[in-house]
Short mmCIF file of C-alpha atoms in Angstrom, two decimals:
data_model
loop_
_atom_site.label_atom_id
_atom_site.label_comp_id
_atom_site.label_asym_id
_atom_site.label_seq_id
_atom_site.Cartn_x
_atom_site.Cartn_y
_atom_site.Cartn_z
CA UNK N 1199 2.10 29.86 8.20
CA UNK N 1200 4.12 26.85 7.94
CA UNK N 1201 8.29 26.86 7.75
CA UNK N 1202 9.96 25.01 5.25
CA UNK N 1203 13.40 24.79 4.42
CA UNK N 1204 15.11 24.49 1.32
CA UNK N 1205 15.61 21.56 1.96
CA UNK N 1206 12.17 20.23 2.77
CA UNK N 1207 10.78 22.19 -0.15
CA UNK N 1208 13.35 20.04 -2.44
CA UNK N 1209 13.01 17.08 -0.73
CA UNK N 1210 9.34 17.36 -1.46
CA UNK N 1211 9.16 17.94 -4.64
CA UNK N 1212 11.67 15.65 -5.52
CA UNK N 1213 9.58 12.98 -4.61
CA UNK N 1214 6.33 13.96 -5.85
CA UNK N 1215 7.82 13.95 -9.21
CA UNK N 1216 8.67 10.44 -9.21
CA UNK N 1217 5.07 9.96 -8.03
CA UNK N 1218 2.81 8.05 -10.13
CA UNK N 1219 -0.66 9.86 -8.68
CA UNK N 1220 -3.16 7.40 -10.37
CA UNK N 1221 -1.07 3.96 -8.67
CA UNK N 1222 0.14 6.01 -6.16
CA UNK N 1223 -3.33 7.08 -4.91
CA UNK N 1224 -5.46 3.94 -5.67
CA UNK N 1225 -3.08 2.05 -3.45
CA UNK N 1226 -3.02 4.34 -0.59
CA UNK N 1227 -6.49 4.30 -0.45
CA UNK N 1228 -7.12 0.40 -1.13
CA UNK N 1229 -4.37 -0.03 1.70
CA UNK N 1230 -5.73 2.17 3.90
CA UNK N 1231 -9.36 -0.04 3.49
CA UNK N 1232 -7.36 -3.30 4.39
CA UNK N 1233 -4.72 -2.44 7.12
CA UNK N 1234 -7.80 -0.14 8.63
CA UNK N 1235 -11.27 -2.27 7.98
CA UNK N 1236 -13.34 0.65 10.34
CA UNK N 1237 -12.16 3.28 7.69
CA UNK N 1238 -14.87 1.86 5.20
CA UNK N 1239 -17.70 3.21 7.28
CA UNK N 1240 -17.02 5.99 4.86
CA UNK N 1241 -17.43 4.21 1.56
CA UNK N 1242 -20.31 2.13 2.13
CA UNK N 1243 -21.92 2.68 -1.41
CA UNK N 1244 -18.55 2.23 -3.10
CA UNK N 1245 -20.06 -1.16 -3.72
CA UNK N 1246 -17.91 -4.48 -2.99
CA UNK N 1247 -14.97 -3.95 -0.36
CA UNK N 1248 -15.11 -7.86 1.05
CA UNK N 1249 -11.73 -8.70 0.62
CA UNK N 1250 -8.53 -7.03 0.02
CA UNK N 1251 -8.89 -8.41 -3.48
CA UNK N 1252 -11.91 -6.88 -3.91
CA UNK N 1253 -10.84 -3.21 -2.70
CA UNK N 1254 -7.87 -3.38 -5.24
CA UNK N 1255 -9.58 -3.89 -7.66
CA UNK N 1256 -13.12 -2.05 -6.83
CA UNK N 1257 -12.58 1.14 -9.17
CA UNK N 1258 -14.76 3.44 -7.22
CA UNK N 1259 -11.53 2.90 -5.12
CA UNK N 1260 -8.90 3.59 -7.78
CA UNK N 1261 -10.71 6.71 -8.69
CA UNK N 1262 -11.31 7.95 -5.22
CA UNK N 1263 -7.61 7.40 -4.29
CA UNK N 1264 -6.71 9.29 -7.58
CA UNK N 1265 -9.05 12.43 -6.42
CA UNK N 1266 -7.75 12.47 -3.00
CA UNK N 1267 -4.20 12.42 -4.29
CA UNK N 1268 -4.55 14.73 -6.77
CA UNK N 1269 -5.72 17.35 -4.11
CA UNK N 1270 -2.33 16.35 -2.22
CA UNK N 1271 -0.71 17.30 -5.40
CA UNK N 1272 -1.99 21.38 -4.76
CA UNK N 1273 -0.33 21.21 -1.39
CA UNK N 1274 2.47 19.84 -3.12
CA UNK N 1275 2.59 22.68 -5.29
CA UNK N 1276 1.69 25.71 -3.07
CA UNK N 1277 3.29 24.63 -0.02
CA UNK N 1278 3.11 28.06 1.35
CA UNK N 1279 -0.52 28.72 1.66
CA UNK N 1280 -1.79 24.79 2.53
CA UNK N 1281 -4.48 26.11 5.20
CA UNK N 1282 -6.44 27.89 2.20
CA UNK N 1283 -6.37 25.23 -0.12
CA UNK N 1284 -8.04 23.07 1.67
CA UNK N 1285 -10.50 25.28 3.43
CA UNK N 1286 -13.39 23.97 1.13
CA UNK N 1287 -12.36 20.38 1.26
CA UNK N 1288 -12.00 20.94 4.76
CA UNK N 1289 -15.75 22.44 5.89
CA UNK N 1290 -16.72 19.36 3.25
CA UNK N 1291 -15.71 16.71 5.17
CA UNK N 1292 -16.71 18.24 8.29
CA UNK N 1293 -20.53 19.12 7.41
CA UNK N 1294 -21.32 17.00 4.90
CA UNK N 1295 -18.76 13.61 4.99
CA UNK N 1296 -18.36 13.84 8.75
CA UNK N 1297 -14.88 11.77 8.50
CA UNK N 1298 -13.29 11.85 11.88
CA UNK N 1299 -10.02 13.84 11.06
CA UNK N 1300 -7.67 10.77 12.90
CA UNK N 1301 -8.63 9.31 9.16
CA UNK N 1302 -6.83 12.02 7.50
CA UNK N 1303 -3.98 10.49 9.78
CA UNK N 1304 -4.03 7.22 9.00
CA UNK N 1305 -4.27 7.88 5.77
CA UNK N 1306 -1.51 9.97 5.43
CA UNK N 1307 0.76 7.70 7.44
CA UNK N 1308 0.22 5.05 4.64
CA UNK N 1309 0.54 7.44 2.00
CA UNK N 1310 4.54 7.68 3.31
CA UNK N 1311 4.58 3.82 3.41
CA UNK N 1312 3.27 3.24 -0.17
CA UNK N 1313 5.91 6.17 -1.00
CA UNK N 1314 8.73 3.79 0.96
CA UNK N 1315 7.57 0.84 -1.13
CA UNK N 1316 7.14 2.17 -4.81
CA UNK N 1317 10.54 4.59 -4.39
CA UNK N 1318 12.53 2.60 -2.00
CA UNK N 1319 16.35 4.11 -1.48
CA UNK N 1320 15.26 7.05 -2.82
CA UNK N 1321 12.82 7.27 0.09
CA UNK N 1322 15.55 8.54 2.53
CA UNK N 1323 15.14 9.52 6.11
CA UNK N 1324 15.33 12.85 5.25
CA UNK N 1325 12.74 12.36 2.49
CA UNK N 1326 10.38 10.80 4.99
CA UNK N 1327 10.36 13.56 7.84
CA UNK N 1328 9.32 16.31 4.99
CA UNK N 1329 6.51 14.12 4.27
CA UNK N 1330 5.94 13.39 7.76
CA UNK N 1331 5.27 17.34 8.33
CA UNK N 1332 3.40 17.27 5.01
CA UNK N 1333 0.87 15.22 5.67
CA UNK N 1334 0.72 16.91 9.24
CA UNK N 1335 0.67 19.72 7.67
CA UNK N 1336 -2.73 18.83 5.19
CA UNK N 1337 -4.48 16.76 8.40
CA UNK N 1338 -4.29 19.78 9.96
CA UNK N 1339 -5.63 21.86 7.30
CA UNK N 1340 -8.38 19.60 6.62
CA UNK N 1341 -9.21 19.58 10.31
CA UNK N 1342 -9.51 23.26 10.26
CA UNK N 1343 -13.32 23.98 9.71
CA UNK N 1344 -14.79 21.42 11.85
CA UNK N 1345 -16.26 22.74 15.11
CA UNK D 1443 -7.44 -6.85 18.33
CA UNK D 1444 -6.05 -10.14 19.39
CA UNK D 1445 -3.34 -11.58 16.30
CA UNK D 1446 -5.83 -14.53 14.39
CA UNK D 1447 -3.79 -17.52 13.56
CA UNK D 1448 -3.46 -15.74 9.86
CA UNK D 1449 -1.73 -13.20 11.79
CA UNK D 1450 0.65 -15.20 13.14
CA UNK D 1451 1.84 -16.70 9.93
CA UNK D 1452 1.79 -13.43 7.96
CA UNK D 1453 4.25 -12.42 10.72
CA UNK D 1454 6.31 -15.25 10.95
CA UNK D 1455 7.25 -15.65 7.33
CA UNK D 1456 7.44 -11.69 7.09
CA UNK D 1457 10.32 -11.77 9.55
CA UNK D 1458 11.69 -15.04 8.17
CA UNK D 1459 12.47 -13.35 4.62
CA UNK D 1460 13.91 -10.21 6.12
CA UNK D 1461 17.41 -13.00 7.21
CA UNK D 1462 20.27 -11.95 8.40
CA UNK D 1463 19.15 -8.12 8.16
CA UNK D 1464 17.42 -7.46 11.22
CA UNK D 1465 19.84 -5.16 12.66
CA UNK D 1466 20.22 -2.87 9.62
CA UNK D 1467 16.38 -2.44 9.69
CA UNK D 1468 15.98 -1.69 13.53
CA UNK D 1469 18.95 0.81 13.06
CA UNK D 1470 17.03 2.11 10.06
CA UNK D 1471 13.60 2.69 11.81
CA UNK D 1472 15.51 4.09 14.76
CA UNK D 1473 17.01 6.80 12.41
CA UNK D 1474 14.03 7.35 10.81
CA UNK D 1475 11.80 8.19 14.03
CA UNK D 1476 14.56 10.43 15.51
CA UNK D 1477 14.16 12.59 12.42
CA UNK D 1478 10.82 12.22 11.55
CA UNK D 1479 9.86 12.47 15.39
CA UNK D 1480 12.22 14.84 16.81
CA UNK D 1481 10.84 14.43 20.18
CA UNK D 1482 11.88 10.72 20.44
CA UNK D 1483 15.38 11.99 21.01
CA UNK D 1484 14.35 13.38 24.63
CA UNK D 1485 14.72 9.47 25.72
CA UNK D 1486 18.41 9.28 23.92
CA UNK D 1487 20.04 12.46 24.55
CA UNK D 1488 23.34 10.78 25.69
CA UNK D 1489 23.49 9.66 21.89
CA UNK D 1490 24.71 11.01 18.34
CA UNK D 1491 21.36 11.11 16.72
CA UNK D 1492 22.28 10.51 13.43
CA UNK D 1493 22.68 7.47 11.25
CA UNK D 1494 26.32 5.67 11.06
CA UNK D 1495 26.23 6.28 14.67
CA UNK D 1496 27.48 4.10 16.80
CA UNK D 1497 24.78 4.21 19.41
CA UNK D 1498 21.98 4.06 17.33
CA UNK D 1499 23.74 1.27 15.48
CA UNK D 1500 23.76 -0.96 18.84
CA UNK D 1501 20.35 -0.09 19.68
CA UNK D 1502 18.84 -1.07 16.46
CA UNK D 1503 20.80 -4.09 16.95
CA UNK D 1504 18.82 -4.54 20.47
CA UNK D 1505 15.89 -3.21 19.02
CA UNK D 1506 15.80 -5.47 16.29
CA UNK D 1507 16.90 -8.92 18.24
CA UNK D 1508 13.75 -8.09 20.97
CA UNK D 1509 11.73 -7.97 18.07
CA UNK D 1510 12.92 -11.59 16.65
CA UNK D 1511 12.42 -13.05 20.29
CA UNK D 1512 8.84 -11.66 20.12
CA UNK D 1513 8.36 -13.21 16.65
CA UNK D 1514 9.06 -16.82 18.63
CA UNK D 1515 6.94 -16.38 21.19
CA UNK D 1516 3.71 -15.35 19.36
CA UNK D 1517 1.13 -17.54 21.75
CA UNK D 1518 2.89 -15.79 25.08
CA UNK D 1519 4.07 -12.32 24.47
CA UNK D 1520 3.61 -11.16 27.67
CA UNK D 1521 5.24 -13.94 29.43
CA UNK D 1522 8.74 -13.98 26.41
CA UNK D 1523 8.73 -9.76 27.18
CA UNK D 1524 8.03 -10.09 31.15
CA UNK D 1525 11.54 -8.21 31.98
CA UNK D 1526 11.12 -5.72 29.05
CA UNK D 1527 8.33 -4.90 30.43
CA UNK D 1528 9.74 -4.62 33.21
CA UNK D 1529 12.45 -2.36 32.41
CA UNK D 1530 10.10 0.31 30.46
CA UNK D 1531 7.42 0.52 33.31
CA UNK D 1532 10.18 1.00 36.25
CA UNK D 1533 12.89 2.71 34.55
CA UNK D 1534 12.69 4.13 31.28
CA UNK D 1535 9.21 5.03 31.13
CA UNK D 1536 8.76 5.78 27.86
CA UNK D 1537 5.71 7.69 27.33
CA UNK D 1538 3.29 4.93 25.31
CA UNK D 1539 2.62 7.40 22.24
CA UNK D 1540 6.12 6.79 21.15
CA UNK D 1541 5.68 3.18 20.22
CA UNK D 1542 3.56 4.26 17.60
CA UNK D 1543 6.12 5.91 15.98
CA UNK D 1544 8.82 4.03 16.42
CA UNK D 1545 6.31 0.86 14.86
CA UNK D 1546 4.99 3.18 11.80
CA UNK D 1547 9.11 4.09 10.95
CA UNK D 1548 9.90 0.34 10.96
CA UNK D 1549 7.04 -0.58 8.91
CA UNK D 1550 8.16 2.11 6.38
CA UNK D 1551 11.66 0.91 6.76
CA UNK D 1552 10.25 -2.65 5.93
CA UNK D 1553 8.07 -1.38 3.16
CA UNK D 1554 11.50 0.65 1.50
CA UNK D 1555 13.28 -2.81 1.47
CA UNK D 1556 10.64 -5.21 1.12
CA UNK D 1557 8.10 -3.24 -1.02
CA UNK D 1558 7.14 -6.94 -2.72
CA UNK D 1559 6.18 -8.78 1.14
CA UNK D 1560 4.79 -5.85 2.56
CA UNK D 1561 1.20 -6.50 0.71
CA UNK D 1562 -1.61 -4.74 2.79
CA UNK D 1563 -2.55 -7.94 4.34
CA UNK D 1564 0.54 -8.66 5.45
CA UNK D 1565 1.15 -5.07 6.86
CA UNK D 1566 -2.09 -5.31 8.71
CA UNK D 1567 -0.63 -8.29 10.65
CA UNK D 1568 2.14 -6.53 11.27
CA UNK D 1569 1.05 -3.08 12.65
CA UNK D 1570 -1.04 -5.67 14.79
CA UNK D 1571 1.58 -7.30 15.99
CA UNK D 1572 3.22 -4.65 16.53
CA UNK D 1573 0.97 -2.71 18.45
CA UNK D 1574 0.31 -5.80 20.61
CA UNK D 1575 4.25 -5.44 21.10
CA UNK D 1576 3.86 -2.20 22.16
CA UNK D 1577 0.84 -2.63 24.89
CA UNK D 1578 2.98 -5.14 26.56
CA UNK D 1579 5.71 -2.84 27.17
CA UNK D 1580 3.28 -0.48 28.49
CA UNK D 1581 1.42 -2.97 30.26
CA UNK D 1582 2.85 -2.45 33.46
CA UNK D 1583 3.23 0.97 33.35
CA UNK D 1584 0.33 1.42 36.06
#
């Protein structure tokens, strides 16, 4: 069981209501694809990823960012029981995607810079270190079933 | 990853736009990783922590000018950081998993002021450069 404050649990939601999840996720995702090039072992069928001008506009990306944000958007919203959300997801991209969970990482950590970028001051310290433990909190769920 | 010569010019006129502000953004990321990373403060715990401090302030200041000096000397890091390097392998040793921090809260520092420059290439060249940055400090560490 994970401990939030108040003040997490507010600074949290706060946020994620200011979120735009379709932008929000198809950038994460097609910046995640650029900064990280070895991350599209994953989406080699998503067709062409050649150039960062390619992956922003390839929408197999936009809608794949919008899925995976959209599950982000259930932690969001029942921060108290994370693990078993994701349990499916989890034993999913364990047996069938094998993704290496250090992606759910990286991917997370740019999640918090796209948040810095499209929010700005409102993106306070304070802000960032809930999401910090949020997306430390979801990486670890989704890590959960893999043995 | 070695910086490409595309590197190198993402990363100089990156830096170039951020002006007169350098010290406000080191400050910024150092706040940022002492919350977000609670065990950074282990290496500080002389200081007051929080932002508007003092301390910090002058760090981020040192932080920050370090960082413009690497910016210059792009084609011999090593060499332009020789006494840094120095100073983190012999006397601070800071344990090497904390650059990554400190790099990822100044990159979302940069991104929070500078959400316009801060286009994925452009952050790629920078979390390379910084994490070149980084493995010099810790290049001497043994």
């Amino acid at each position: 069981m994970v401990n939030w404050t108040t003040e997490e649990k507010h600074a949290i939601s706060t946020i994620w209501a200011k979120v735009d999840v379709d932008k929000l996720g198809a950038h994460t995702l097609s910046r995640l694809l650029v900064v990280y090039p070895w991350t599209q072992r994953y989406f080699s069928n998503f067709g062409n990823l050649s150039s960062p001008i390619a992956i922003d506009g390839n929408p197999r990306v936009r809608a794949h960012g919008k899925k995976v944000l959209t599950s982000f958007g259930e932690a969001v919203k029942n921060l108290d029981n994370v693990k078993a959300i994701f349990d499916k997801l989890s034993h999913l991209h364990s047996e069938k995607l094998h993704v290496d969970p250090q992606n759910f990482r990286l991917l997370g950590d740019n999640l918090i810079i796209e948040l810095a970028a499209s929010l700005g001051k409102d993106f306070t310290p304070e802000a960032q270190a809930a999401w910090q433990k949020l997306v430390g909190v979801v990486a670890s769920a989704l890590s959960k079933q893999y043995h | 990853m070695a910086l490409s010569a595309e590197d190198k010019c993402n990363v100089k006129e990156f830096w170039e736009k951020l002006g007169e502000n350098t010290h406000v953004y080191g400050t910024e990321a150092l706040v940022r990783t002492f919350l977000s990373f609670p065990a950074t403060k282990t290496y500080f715990p002389h200081f007051d922590h929080s932002s508007g401090s003092p301390q910090v302030q002058a760090h981020g200041k040192k932080l920050a000018a370090a960082l413009t000096l690497a910016v210059s000397r792009l084609d011999d890091l090593p060499e332009a950081l020789s006494s840094l390097s120095d100073l983190h392998a012999h006397r601070l040793k800071v344990d090497p998993t904390n650059f990554k921090f400190l790099s990822h809260c100044l990159l979302v520092t940069l991104a929070r002021h500078h959400p316009g420059n801060l286009n994925p290439e452009v952050h790629a060249s920078l979390d390379k450069f910084l994490s070149y940055v980084s493995s010099v400090l810790t290049s001497k560490y043994r």
